């Protein structure tokens, strides 16, 4: 599994980018927000990834933040939401805005995305209201632009089987205790101790 790519931005298309990592060009599908965040061609970039494997293809999706990747995973867990629809939603809503829309049961906000009708938007809100607990909103560090370590720590806990709300709460508490300069390793260790209590 490829967790992230770091390399030179070689090209950008309407819905994808090519990241050159030591001479190998990785084609990654991406939301409009992620493509904007990558900046200019030849920039050195780091992009979080999710690999999608189906019977006839292997595709790599890219995200500017771990929080956006986590929301992509949540969105695609909803019946009827594929990668294209999830990227359309994440093109118009940041992870924080998606969290707020689900928390407020604001299906109309989600329905603004291309390819999302009112019924699908309502299904997304209904299915994610319990799952989406604290993704990307756990604490100050979780939604701050430089909260990469906190977002990655929450993602790590969710990968270990913790619910999004538990993971975000534990990471937020660890982040508060350790301070803004905490490393990912330290955050994960302390958050695991807090989540186990």
mmCIF file of C-alpha atoms in Angstrom:
data_model
loop_
_atom_site.group_PDB
_atom_site.id
_atom_site.type_symbol
_atom_site.label_atom_id
_atom_site.label_comp_id
_atom_site.label_asym_id
_atom_site.label_seq_id
_atom_site.Cartn_x
_atom_site.Cartn_y
_atom_site.Cartn_z
ATOM 1 C CA UNK A 1 0.000 0.000 0.000
ATOM 2 C CA UNK A 2 1.299 3.446 -0.907
ATOM 3 C CA UNK A 3 0.554 5.852 1.964
ATOM 4 C CA UNK A 4 2.032 9.014 0.469
ATOM 5 C CA UNK A 5 4.195 10.301 -2.352
ATOM 6 C CA UNK A 6 6.859 12.977 -2.181
ATOM 7 C CA UNK A 7 8.307 14.284 -5.390
ATOM 8 C CA UNK A 8 8.153 16.869 -8.154
ATOM 9 C CA UNK A 9 4.792 17.951 -9.553
ATOM 10 C CA UNK A 10 5.208 16.993 -13.221
ATOM 11 C CA UNK A 11 1.724 17.737 -14.596
ATOM 12 C CA UNK A 12 -1.815 18.710 -13.628
ATOM 13 C CA UNK A 13 -5.053 17.794 -15.416
ATOM 14 C CA UNK A 14 -8.701 18.572 -14.739
ATOM 15 C CA UNK A 15 -9.018 15.745 -12.197
ATOM 16 C CA UNK A 16 -5.494 14.392 -11.707
ATOM 17 C CA UNK A 17 -1.837 15.194 -11.172
ATOM 18 C CA UNK A 18 1.387 13.412 -12.077
ATOM 19 C CA UNK A 19 3.974 13.259 -9.286
ATOM 20 C CA UNK A 20 7.518 12.413 -10.392
ATOM 21 C CA UNK A 21 9.207 10.362 -7.653
ATOM 22 C CA UNK A 22 12.826 9.610 -8.624
ATOM 23 C CA UNK A 23 11.971 9.369 -12.319
ATOM 24 C CA UNK A 24 8.711 7.430 -11.929
ATOM 25 C CA UNK A 25 5.536 9.393 -12.728
ATOM 26 C CA UNK A 26 2.575 8.471 -10.506
ATOM 27 C CA UNK A 27 -0.831 9.454 -11.893
ATOM 28 C CA UNK A 28 -3.101 10.373 -8.967
ATOM 29 C CA UNK A 29 -6.757 11.330 -9.144
ATOM 30 C CA UNK A 30 -7.477 14.369 -6.991
ATOM 31 C CA UNK A 31 -10.113 16.887 -5.934
ATOM 32 C CA UNK A 32 -10.004 20.445 -7.225
ATOM 33 C CA UNK A 33 -8.962 21.575 -3.718
ATOM 34 C CA UNK A 34 -5.967 19.234 -3.691
ATOM 35 C CA UNK A 35 -4.935 20.265 -7.210
ATOM 36 C CA UNK A 36 -5.045 23.937 -6.141
ATOM 37 C CA UNK A 37 -2.987 23.148 -3.026
ATOM 38 C CA UNK A 38 -0.219 21.502 -5.064
ATOM 39 C CA UNK A 39 0.753 24.821 -6.639
ATOM 40 C CA UNK A 40 2.916 25.223 -9.727
ATOM 41 C CA UNK A 41 4.538 22.607 -11.958
ATOM 42 C CA UNK A 42 8.008 21.576 -10.688
ATOM 43 C CA UNK A 43 7.069 22.246 -7.029
ATOM 44 C CA UNK A 44 8.270 19.655 -4.539
ATOM 45 C CA UNK A 45 5.039 18.197 -3.113
ATOM 46 C CA UNK A 46 3.876 15.586 -0.624
ATOM 47 C CA UNK A 47 0.516 13.982 -1.265
ATOM 48 C CA UNK A 48 -1.401 11.475 0.903
ATOM 49 C CA UNK A 49 -2.727 8.572 -1.144
ATOM 50 C CA UNK A 50 -5.376 5.890 -1.265
ATOM 51 C CA UNK A 51 -5.065 2.948 -3.668
ATOM 52 C CA UNK A 52 -8.279 1.707 -5.273
ATOM 53 C CA UNK A 53 -8.176 -1.805 -6.694
ATOM 54 C CA UNK A 54 -11.004 -3.205 -8.826
ATOM 55 C CA UNK A 55 -11.310 -6.123 -11.221
ATOM 56 C CA UNK A 56 -10.060 -4.136 -14.191
ATOM 57 C CA UNK A 57 -7.931 -1.331 -12.748
ATOM 58 C CA UNK A 58 -5.638 -0.050 -10.025
ATOM 59 C CA UNK A 59 -5.934 3.677 -9.369
ATOM 60 C CA UNK A 60 -4.179 6.000 -6.976
ATOM 61 C CA UNK A 61 -6.100 8.889 -5.394
ATOM 62 C CA UNK A 62 -4.186 11.824 -3.918
ATOM 63 C CA UNK A 63 -5.060 14.243 -1.121
ATOM 64 C CA UNK A 64 -3.488 17.424 0.241
ATOM 65 C CA UNK A 65 -4.115 16.273 3.832
ATOM 66 C CA UNK A 66 -4.698 13.086 5.790
ATOM 67 C CA UNK A 67 -8.058 14.546 6.892
ATOM 68 C CA UNK A 68 -9.187 14.820 3.268
ATOM 69 C CA UNK A 69 -8.085 11.211 2.650
ATOM 70 C CA UNK A 70 -10.056 10.090 5.717
ATOM 71 C CA UNK A 71 -13.166 11.858 4.430
ATOM 72 C CA UNK A 72 -12.697 10.200 1.031
ATOM 73 C CA UNK A 73 -12.693 6.827 2.813
ATOM 74 C CA UNK A 74 -15.826 7.748 4.780
ATOM 75 C CA UNK A 75 -17.665 9.029 1.714
ATOM 76 C CA UNK A 76 -16.854 5.969 -0.388
ATOM 77 C CA UNK A 77 -18.162 3.726 2.421
ATOM 78 C CA UNK A 78 -21.656 5.034 1.610
ATOM 79 C CA UNK A 79 -23.616 2.936 -0.896
ATOM 80 C CA UNK A 80 -23.774 4.730 -4.249
ATOM 81 C CA UNK A 81 -20.727 6.930 -3.610
ATOM 82 C CA UNK A 82 -17.765 6.050 -5.802
ATOM 83 C CA UNK A 83 -14.399 7.743 -6.124
ATOM 84 C CA UNK A 84 -15.662 10.284 -8.685
ATOM 85 C CA UNK A 85 -18.567 11.439 -6.492
ATOM 86 C CA UNK A 86 -16.391 11.543 -3.351
ATOM 87 C CA UNK A 87 -13.820 13.722 -5.158
ATOM 88 C CA UNK A 88 -16.625 15.987 -6.425
ATOM 89 C CA UNK A 89 -17.821 16.486 -2.830
ATOM 90 C CA UNK A 90 -14.273 17.130 -1.591
ATOM 91 C CA UNK A 91 -13.761 19.611 -4.440
ATOM 92 C CA UNK A 92 -16.448 21.894 -3.006
ATOM 93 C CA UNK A 93 -16.209 21.070 0.724
ATOM 94 C CA UNK A 94 -13.143 20.990 2.954
ATOM 95 C CA UNK A 95 -13.032 18.169 5.533
ATOM 96 C CA UNK A 96 -14.206 20.677 8.165
ATOM 97 C CA UNK A 97 -17.134 21.804 5.986
ATOM 98 C CA UNK A 98 -18.095 18.177 5.253
ATOM 99 C CA UNK A 99 -17.998 17.456 8.999
ATOM 100 C CA UNK A 100 -20.203 20.461 9.708
ATOM 101 C CA UNK A 101 -22.681 19.521 6.957
ATOM 102 C CA UNK A 102 -23.016 15.963 8.315
ATOM 103 C CA UNK A 103 -23.288 17.183 11.923
ATOM 104 C CA UNK A 104 -26.065 19.636 10.976
ATOM 105 C CA UNK A 105 -27.738 17.079 8.649
ATOM 106 C CA UNK A 106 -27.351 19.680 5.874
ATOM 107 C CA UNK A 107 -27.935 17.471 2.829
ATOM 108 C CA UNK A 108 -28.406 20.539 0.617
ATOM 109 C CA UNK A 109 -24.783 21.560 1.192
ATOM 110 C CA UNK A 110 -23.561 18.128 0.059
ATOM 111 C CA UNK A 111 -25.985 18.121 -2.882
ATOM 112 C CA UNK A 112 -24.116 21.135 -4.347
ATOM 113 C CA UNK A 113 -21.439 18.724 -5.624
ATOM 114 C CA UNK A 114 -21.634 17.513 -9.232
ATOM 115 C CA UNK A 115 -23.312 14.119 -9.478
ATOM 116 C CA UNK A 116 -24.931 14.293 -6.039
ATOM 117 C CA UNK A 117 -28.717 14.398 -6.036
ATOM 118 C CA UNK A 118 -30.927 15.141 -3.019
ATOM 119 C CA UNK A 119 -31.541 11.435 -2.236
ATOM 120 C CA UNK A 120 -27.835 10.547 -2.311
ATOM 121 C CA UNK A 121 -26.960 13.624 -0.238
ATOM 122 C CA UNK A 122 -29.538 12.570 2.378
ATOM 123 C CA UNK A 123 -28.140 9.023 2.420
ATOM 124 C CA UNK A 124 -24.619 10.400 2.953
ATOM 125 C CA UNK A 125 -25.798 12.508 5.908
ATOM 126 C CA UNK A 126 -27.771 9.628 7.428
ATOM 127 C CA UNK A 127 -25.006 7.032 7.096
ATOM 128 C CA UNK A 128 -22.134 9.269 8.210
ATOM 129 C CA UNK A 129 -23.706 11.084 11.171
ATOM 130 C CA UNK A 130 -22.489 8.390 13.604
ATOM 131 C CA UNK A 131 -19.283 7.433 11.785
ATOM 132 C CA UNK A 132 -18.005 10.950 11.233
ATOM 133 C CA UNK A 133 -17.943 11.880 14.922
ATOM 134 C CA UNK A 134 -14.686 13.774 15.189
ATOM 135 C CA UNK A 135 -12.878 13.395 11.885
ATOM 136 C CA UNK A 136 -10.850 16.526 11.266
ATOM 137 C CA UNK A 137 -12.451 18.454 14.135
ATOM 138 C CA UNK A 138 -11.050 16.792 17.254
ATOM 139 C CA UNK A 139 -9.100 19.784 18.532
ATOM 140 C CA UNK A 140 -7.298 22.908 17.501
ATOM 141 C CA UNK A 141 -4.476 20.970 15.890
ATOM 142 C CA UNK A 142 -6.870 18.774 13.939
ATOM 143 C CA UNK A 143 -8.242 21.509 11.720
ATOM 144 C CA UNK A 144 -5.257 23.837 11.647
ATOM 145 C CA UNK A 145 -3.339 23.859 8.369
ATOM 146 C CA UNK A 146 -0.186 22.710 10.156
ATOM 147 C CA UNK A 147 -2.044 19.956 12.030
ATOM 148 C CA UNK A 148 -0.558 17.282 9.759
ATOM 149 C CA UNK A 149 0.894 15.257 12.628
ATOM 150 C CA UNK A 150 -2.414 15.350 14.520
ATOM 151 C CA UNK A 151 -4.407 14.369 11.431
ATOM 152 C CA UNK A 152 -1.942 11.557 10.648
ATOM 153 C CA UNK A 153 -2.100 10.352 14.275
ATOM 154 C CA UNK A 154 -5.918 10.246 14.146
ATOM 155 C CA UNK A 155 -5.697 8.339 10.861
ATOM 156 C CA UNK A 156 -3.260 5.863 12.446
ATOM 157 C CA UNK A 157 -5.645 5.215 15.349
ATOM 158 C CA UNK A 158 -8.577 4.715 12.961
ATOM 159 C CA UNK A 159 -6.461 2.238 10.980
ATOM 160 C CA UNK A 160 -6.000 0.351 14.264
ATOM 161 C CA UNK A 161 -9.778 0.057 14.622
ATOM 162 C CA UNK A 162 -10.736 3.065 16.761
ATOM 163 C CA UNK A 163 -13.880 4.955 15.780
ATOM 164 C CA UNK A 164 -13.269 8.425 14.256
ATOM 165 C CA UNK A 165 -14.657 10.205 17.333
ATOM 166 C CA UNK A 166 -12.497 8.123 19.719
ATOM 167 C CA UNK A 167 -9.382 8.620 17.597
ATOM 168 C CA UNK A 168 -9.893 12.371 17.234
ATOM 169 C CA UNK A 169 -10.675 12.837 20.923
ATOM 170 C CA UNK A 170 -7.596 10.878 22.023
ATOM 171 C CA UNK A 171 -5.336 12.744 19.585
ATOM 172 C CA UNK A 172 -6.789 16.110 20.624
ATOM 173 C CA UNK A 173 -6.106 15.295 24.295
ATOM 174 C CA UNK A 174 -2.570 14.119 23.450
ATOM 175 C CA UNK A 175 -2.001 17.228 21.320
ATOM 176 C CA UNK A 176 -3.131 19.497 24.166
ATOM 177 C CA UNK A 177 -0.778 17.730 26.584
ATOM 178 C CA UNK A 178 2.268 17.599 24.290
ATOM 179 C CA UNK A 179 1.896 21.002 22.636
ATOM 180 C CA UNK A 180 2.101 22.206 19.049
ATOM 181 C CA UNK A 181 5.573 20.821 18.300
ATOM 182 C CA UNK A 182 4.698 17.197 19.094
ATOM 183 C CA UNK A 183 6.034 14.548 16.719
ATOM 184 C CA UNK A 184 3.759 12.009 15.051
ATOM 185 C CA UNK A 185 5.356 9.166 17.033
ATOM 186 C CA UNK A 186 4.807 10.916 20.373
ATOM 187 C CA UNK A 187 1.226 11.838 19.473
ATOM 188 C CA UNK A 188 0.334 8.278 18.462
ATOM 189 C CA UNK A 189 1.884 6.756 21.610
ATOM 190 C CA UNK A 190 0.118 9.138 24.001
ATOM 191 C CA UNK A 191 -3.176 9.017 22.074
ATOM 192 C CA UNK A 192 -3.128 5.201 22.244
ATOM 193 C CA UNK A 193 -2.693 5.365 26.021
ATOM 194 C CA UNK A 194 -5.541 7.870 26.325
ATOM 195 C CA UNK A 195 -7.851 5.899 24.007
ATOM 196 C CA UNK A 196 -7.208 2.669 25.961
ATOM 197 C CA UNK A 197 -8.460 4.198 29.243
#
